[in-house]
Tab-separated table of C-alpha atoms in Angstrom:
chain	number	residue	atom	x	y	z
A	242	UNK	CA	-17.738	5.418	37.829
A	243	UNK	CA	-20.738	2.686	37.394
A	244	UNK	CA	-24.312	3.959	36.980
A	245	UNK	CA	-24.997	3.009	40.594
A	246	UNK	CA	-22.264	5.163	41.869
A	247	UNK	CA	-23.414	8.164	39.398
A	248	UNK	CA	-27.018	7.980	40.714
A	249	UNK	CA	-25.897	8.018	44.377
A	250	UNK	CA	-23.093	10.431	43.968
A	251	UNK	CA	-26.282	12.825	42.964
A	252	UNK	CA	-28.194	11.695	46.121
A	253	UNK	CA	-25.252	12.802	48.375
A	254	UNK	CA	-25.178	16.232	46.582
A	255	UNK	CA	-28.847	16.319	46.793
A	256	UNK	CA	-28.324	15.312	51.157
A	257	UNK	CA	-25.779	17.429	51.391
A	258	UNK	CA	-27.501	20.718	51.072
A	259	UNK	CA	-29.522	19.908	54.114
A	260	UNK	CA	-26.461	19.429	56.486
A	261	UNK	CA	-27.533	21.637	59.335
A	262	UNK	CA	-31.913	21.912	59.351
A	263	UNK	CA	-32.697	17.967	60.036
A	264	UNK	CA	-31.015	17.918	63.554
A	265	UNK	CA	-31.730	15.406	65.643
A	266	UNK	CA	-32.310	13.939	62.713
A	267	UNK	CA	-29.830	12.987	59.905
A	268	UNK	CA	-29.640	14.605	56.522
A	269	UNK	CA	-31.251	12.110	53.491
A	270	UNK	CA	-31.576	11.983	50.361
A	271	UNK	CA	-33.147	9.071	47.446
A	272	UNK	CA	-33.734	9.075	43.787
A	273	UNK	CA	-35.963	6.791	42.144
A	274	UNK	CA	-34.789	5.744	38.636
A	275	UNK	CA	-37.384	3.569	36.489
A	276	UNK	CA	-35.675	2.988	32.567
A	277	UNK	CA	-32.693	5.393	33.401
A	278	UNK	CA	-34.549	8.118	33.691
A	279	UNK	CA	-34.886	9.660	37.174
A	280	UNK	CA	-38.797	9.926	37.861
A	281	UNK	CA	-38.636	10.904	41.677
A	282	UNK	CA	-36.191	12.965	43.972
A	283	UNK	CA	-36.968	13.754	48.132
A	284	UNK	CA	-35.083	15.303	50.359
A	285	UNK	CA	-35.498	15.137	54.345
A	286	UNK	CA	-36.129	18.907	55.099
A	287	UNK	CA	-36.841	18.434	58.950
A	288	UNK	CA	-37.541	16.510	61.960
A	289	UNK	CA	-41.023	15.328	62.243
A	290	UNK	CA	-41.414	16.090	58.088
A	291	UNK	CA	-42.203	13.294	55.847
A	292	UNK	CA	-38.333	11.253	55.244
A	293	UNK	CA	-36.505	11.455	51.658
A	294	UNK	CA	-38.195	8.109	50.335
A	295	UNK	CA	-41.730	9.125	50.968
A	296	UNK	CA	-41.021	12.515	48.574
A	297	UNK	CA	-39.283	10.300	45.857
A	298	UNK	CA	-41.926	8.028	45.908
A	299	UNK	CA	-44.527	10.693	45.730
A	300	UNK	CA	-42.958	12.336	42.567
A	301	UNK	CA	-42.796	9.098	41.093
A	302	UNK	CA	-46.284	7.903	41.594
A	303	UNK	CA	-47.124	4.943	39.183
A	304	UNK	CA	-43.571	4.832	37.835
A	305	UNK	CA	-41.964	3.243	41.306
A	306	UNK	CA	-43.735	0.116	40.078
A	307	UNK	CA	-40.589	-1.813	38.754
A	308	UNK	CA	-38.122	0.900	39.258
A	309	UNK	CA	-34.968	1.360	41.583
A	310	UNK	CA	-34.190	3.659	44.073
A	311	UNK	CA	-31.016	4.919	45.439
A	312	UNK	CA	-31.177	6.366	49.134
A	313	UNK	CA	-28.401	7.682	50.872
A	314	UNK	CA	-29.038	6.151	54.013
A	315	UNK	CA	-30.654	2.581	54.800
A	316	UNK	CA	-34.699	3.231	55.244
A	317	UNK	CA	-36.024	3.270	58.738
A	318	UNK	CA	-38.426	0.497	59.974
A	319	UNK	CA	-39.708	1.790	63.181
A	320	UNK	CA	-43.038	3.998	64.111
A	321	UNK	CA	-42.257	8.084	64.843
A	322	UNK	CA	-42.820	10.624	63.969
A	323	UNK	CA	-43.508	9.410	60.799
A	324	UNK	CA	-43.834	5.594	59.350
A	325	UNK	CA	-41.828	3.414	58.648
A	326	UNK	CA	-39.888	4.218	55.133
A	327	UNK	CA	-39.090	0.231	54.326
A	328	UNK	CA	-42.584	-0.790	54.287
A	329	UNK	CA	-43.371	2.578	52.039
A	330	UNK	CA	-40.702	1.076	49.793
A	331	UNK	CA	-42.073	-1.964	49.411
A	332	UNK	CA	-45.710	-0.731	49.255
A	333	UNK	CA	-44.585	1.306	45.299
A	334	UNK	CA	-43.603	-1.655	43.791
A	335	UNK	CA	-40.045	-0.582	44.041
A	336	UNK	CA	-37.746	-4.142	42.887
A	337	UNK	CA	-34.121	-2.756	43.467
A	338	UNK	CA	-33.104	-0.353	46.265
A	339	UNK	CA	-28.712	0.701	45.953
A	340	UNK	CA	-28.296	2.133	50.027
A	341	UNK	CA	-24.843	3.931	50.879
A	342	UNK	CA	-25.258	4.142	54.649
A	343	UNK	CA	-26.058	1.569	57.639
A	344	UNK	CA	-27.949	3.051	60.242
A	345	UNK	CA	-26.144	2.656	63.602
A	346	UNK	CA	-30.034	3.591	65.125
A	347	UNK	CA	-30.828	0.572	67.125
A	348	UNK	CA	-34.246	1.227	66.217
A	349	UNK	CA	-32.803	0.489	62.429
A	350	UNK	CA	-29.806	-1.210	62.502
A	351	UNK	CA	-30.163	-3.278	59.756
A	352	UNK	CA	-34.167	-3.986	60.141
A	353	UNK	CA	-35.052	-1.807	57.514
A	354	UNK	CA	-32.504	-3.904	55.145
A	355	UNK	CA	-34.171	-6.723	56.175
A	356	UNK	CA	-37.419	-5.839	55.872
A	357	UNK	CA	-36.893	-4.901	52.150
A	358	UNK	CA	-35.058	-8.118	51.521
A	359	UNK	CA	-37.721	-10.268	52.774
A	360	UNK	CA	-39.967	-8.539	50.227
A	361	UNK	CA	-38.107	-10.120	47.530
A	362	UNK	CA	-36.378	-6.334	47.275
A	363	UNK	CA	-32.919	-7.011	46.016
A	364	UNK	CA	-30.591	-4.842	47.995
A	365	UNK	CA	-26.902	-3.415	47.220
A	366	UNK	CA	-25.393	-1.446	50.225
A	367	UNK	CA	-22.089	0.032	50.777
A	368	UNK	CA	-22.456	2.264	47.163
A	369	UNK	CA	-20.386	5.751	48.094
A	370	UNK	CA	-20.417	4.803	51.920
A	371	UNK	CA	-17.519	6.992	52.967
A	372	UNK	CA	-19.183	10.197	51.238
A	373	UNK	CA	-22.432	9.795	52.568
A	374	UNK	CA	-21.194	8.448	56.045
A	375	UNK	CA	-19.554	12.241	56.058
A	376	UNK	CA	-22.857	13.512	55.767
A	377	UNK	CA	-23.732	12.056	58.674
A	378	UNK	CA	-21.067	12.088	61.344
A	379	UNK	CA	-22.905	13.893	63.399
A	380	UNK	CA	-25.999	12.210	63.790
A	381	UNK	CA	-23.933	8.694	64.245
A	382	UNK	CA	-22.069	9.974	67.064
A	383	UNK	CA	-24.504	10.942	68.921
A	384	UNK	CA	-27.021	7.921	68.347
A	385	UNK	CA	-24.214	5.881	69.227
A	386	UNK	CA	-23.156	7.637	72.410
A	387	UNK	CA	-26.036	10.196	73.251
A	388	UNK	CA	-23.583	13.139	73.644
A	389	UNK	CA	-22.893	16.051	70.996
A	390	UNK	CA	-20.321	15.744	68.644
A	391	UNK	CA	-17.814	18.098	69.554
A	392	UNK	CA	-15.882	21.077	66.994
A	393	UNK	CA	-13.348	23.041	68.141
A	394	UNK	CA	-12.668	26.422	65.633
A	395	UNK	CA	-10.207	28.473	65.994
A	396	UNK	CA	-8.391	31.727	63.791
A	397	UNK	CA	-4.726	32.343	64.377
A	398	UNK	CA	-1.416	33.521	62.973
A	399	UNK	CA	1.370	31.322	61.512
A	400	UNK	CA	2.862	31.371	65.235
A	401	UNK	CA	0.041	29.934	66.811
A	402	UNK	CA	-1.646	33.375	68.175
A	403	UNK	CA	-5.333	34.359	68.195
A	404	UNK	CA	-4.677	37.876	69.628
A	405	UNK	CA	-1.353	39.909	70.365
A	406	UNK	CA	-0.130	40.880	73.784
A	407	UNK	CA	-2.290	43.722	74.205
A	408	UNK	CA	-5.701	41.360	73.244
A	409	UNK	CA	-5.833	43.024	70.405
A	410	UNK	CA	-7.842	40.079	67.474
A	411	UNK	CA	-10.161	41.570	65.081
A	412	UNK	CA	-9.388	40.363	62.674
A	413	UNK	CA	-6.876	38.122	62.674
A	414	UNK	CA	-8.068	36.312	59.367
A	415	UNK	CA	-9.495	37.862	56.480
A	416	UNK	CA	-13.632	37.976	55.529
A	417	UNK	CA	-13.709	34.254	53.475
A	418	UNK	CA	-12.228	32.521	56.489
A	419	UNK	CA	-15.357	34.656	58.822
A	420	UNK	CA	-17.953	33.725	56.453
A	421	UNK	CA	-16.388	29.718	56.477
A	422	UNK	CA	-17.049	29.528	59.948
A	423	UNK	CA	-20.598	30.859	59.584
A	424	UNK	CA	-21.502	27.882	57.666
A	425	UNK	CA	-20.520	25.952	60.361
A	426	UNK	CA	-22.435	27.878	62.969
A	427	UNK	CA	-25.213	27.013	60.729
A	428	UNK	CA	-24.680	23.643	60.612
A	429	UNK	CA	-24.800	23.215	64.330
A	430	UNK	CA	-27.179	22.727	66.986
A	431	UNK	CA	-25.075	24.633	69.557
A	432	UNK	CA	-22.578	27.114	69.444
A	433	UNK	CA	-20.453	27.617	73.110
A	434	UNK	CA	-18.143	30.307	74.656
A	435	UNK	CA	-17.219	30.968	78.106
A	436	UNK	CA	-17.604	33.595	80.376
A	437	UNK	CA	-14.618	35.866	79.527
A	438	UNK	CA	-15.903	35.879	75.614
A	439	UNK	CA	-19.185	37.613	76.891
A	440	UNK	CA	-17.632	40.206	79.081
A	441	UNK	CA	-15.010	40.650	76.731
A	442	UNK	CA	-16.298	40.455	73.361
A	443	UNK	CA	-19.941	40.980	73.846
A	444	UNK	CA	-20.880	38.781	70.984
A	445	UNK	CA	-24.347	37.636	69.562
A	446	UNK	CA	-23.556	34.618	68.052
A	447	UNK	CA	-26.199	34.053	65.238
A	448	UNK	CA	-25.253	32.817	62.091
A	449	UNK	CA	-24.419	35.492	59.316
A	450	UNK	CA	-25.637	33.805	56.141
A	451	UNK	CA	-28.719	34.748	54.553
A	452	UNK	CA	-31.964	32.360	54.934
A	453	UNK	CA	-30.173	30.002	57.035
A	454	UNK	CA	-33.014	28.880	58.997
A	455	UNK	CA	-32.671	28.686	62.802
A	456	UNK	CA	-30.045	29.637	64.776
A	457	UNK	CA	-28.037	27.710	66.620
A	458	UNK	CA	-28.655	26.992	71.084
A	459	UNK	CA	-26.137	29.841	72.651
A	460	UNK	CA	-24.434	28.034	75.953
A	461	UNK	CA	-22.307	30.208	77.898
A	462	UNK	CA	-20.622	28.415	80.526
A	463	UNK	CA	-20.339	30.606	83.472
A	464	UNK	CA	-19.261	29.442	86.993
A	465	UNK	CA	-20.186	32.198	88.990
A	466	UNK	CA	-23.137	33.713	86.622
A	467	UNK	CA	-21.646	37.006	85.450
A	468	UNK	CA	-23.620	37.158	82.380
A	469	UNK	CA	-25.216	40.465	82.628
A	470	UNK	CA	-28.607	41.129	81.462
A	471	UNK	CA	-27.325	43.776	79.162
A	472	UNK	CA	-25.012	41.467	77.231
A	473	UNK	CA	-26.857	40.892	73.747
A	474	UNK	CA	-26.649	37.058	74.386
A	475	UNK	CA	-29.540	38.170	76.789
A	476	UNK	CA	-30.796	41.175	75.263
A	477	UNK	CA	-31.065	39.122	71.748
A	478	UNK	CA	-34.087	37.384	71.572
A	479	UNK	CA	-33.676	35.187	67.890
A	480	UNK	CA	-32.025	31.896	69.787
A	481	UNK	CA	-32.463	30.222	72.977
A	482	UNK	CA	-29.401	31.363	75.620
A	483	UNK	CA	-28.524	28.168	77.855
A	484	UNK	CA	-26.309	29.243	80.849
A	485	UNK	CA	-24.289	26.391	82.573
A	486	UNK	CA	-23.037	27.154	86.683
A	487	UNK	CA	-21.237	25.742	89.444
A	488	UNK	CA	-23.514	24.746	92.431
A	489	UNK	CA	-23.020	28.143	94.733
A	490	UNK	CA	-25.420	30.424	92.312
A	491	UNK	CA	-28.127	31.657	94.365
A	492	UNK	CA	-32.145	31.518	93.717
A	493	UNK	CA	-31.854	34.951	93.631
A	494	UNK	CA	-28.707	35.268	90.931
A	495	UNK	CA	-31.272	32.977	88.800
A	496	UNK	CA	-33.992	34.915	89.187
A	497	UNK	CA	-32.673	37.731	87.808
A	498	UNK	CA	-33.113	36.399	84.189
A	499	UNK	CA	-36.345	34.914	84.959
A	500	UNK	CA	-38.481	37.409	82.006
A	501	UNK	CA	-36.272	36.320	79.352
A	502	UNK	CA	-38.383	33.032	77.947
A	503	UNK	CA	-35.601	32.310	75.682
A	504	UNK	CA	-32.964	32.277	78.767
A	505	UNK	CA	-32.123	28.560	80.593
A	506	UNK	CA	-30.097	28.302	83.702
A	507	UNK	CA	-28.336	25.017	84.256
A	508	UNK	CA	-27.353	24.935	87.674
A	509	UNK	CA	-25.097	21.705	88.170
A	510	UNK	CA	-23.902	19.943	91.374
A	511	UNK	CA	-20.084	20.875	91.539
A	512	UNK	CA	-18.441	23.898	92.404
A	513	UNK	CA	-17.288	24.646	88.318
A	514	UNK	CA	-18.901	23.576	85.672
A	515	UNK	CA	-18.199	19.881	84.331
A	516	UNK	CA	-17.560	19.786	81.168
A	517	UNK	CA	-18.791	16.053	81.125
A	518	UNK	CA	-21.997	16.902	82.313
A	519	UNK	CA	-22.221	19.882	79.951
A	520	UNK	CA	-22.286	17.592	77.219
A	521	UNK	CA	-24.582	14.546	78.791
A	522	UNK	CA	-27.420	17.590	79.490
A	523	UNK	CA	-26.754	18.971	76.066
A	524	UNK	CA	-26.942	15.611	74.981
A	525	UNK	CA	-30.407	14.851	77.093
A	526	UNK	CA	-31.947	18.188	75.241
A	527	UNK	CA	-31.227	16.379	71.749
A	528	UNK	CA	-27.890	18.620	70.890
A	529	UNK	CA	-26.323	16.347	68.363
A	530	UNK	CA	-23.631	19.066	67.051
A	531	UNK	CA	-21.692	21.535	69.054
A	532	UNK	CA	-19.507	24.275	68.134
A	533	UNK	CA	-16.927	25.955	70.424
A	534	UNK	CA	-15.850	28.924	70.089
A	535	UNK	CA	-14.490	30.108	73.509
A	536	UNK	CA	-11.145	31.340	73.796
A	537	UNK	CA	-8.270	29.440	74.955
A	538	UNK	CA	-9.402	28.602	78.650
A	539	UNK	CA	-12.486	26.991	77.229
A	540	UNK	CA	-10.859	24.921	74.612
A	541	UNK	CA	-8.087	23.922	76.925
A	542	UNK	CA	-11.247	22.190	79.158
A	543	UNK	CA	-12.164	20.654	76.388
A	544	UNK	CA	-9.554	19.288	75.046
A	545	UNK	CA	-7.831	18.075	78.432
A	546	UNK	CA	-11.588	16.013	78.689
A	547	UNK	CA	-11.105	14.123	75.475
A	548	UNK	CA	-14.209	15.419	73.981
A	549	UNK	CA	-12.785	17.161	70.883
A	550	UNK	CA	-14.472	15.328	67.880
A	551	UNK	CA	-12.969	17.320	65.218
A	552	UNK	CA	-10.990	21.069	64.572
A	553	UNK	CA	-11.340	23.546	62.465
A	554	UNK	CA	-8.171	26.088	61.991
A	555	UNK	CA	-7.682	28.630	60.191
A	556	UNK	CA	-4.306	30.250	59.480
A	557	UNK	CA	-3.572	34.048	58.444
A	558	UNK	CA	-0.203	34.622	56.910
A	559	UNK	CA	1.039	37.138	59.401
A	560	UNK	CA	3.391	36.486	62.309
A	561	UNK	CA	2.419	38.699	65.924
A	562	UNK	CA	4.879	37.624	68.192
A	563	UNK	CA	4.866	37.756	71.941
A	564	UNK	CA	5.425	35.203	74.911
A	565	UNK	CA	1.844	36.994	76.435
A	566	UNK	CA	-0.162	36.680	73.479
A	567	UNK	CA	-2.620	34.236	73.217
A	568	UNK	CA	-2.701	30.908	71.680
A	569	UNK	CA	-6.020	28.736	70.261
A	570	UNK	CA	-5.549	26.526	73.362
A	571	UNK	CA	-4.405	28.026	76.758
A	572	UNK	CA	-5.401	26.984	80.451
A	573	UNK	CA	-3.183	23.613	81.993
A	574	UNK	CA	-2.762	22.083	78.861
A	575	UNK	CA	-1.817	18.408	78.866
A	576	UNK	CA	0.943	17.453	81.147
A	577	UNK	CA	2.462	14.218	79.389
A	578	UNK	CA	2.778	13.271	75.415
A	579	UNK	CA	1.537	9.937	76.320
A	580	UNK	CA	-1.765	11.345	77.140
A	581	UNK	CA	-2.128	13.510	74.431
A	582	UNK	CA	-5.383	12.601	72.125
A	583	UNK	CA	-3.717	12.448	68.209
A	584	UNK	CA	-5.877	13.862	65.378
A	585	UNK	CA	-5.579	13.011	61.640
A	586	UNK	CA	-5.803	15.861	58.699
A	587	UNK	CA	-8.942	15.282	56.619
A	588	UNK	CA	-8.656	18.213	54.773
A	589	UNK	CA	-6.605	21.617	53.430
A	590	UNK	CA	-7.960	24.667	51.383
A	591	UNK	CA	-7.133	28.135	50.575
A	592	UNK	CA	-9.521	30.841	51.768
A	593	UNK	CA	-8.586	34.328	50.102
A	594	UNK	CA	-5.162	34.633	51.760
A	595	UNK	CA	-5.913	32.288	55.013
A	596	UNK	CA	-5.467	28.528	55.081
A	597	UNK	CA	-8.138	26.229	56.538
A	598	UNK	CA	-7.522	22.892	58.485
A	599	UNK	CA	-10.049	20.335	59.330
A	600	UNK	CA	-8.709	17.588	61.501
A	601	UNK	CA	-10.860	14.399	62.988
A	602	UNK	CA	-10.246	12.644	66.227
A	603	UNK	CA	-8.419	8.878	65.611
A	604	UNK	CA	-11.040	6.164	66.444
């Protein structure tokens, strides 16, 4: 591995850690190195908070003059929230600048590459661009198509069942495999079930791991507005609720939730709700990341739209059995093979006794 990739390979690490708090924007990181020594490290911590070149060239002060800097993803050039990191850069004194992203932001897209360049900057990009574009699939999807990237999770047996005949499911896998998926309840901006998981299970759906920040936006999709005010969805006060319903819900049916400030009732146009325009209104309230974790109804909706970016699966070792037990993915299903969206395995590990499978959607 060349110095450039060691130096950016620590930036990534350094990014990494903030997978799940910068939503909408993406997770950053940059080093500043002046006489191989690293002088400056920043970290994007959250939206509308100074971006990782501004701390890294903070820390570094004087010592920027002359030095290099290695940011995981190419410095913005446009007026926010915040200014513009490329002219920051070329404010220090900064002569080298390694980049492993391209921002797909039109507001970027290249400009802040170019600005740098036509400083006299010399630029190297592409350094560890498939690690750090991980980092980021989120935030590219949805800059690119203004919808929520979409993960389906699911627990189940070796034969393909998340409960046995009787409903019977907790638990089906054992406590590493639960605590897994709490990281990536944490790392999402939304977390969805349907209808059936809150009358059934009665869940809360906050994250479980200790100072994880914020929880994630709770969106129950629910044609006919069963929710009751008693489920602790409603009762539970620590995350916004969003509620998504078919067109026949009354005023009054609405009303009924109208002293909980945290509650949001989506009322859309057709009779059941659409899961298309579930994701363009998530996607209008700045929901990059999505979680589902519905039962099999839900997932089958999803995945018969096409909107499945990627799946997480965990396997237990056990075998339940039963043509009426129920499967990760039940409803219609998908009636020809032809049709049939194909996935690719990204990745495989071992959690306690359970097996976990992460799976993207082919481009």
């Amino acid at each position: 591995m060349g110095r450039d990739e060691r130096y950016m390979s620590l930036a990534i690490q350094m990014a990494q850690e903030t997978v799940g708090q910068t939503s909408p924007n993406p997770s950053v990181a940059a080093i500043v190195v002046n006489n191989n020594q690293v002088v400056g490290i920043g970290v994007h911590v959250k939206a509308g908070e100074p971006h990782a070149e501004v701390h890294a060239l903070q820390m570094a002060g004087d010592k920027a003059k002359g030095a290099e800097m290695y940011v995981t993803l190419e410095p913005c050039s446009h007026y926010g929230r915040t200014p513009p990191c490329a002219e920051a850069v070329v404010k220090s004194g900064i002569r080298r600048v390694v980049i492993a992203s391209h921002d797909p932001n039109p507001k970027v897209a290249g400009r802040g590459v170019d600005i740098l360049e036509s400083s006299g900057i010399e630029v190297r990009q592409g350094v560890k661009k498939d690690e750090a574009d991980a980092l980021n699939q989120t935030f590219f999807h949805y800059i690119q198509t203004q919808l929520p990237y979409v993960r389906l999770k699911s627990a189940m047996s070796l034969d393909g069942k998340i409960a046995t005949s009787t409903g019977e499911s907790q638990w089906i896998t054992g406590e590493e495999a639960r605590m897994d998926g709490h990281h990536y309840r944490h790392q999402s901006d939304a977390i969805l079930v349907g209808i059936n998981t809150v009358l059934i299970d009665n869940p809360k759906l906050t994250t479980r791991i200790e100072g994880a920040g914020q929880h994630p936006v709770r969106v129950i999709l629910d044609t006919h507005l069963r929710t009751p005010p008693s489920a602790q969805l409603i009762e539970d006060e620590s995350a916004p609720t969003w509620i998504f319903t078919g067109k026949d819900v009354t005023d009054e049916q609405i009303h009924a939730f109208s002293s909980y400030s945290h509650v949001r009732i989506f009322r859309q146009e057709g009779e059941k709700v659409d899961i298309e325009a579930v994701l363009a209104s998530l996607g209008e309230e700045k929901i990059t990341s999505l979680l589902i974790e519905g039962g099999g109804t839900i997932a089958d909706a999803f995945v018969r739209s096409g909107k499945v970016n990627e799946t997480i699966t965990y396997i237990a070792p056990k075998l339940i059995g039963g043509k009426d037990a129920l499967t990760p993915v039940g409803g219609k299903g998908i009636s020809q093979l032809k049709n049939v969206q194909s996935f690719e395995i990204v990745s495989t590990e071992t959690l306690g006794e359970d097996i976990k499978i992460v799976s993207r959607k082919k481009s």
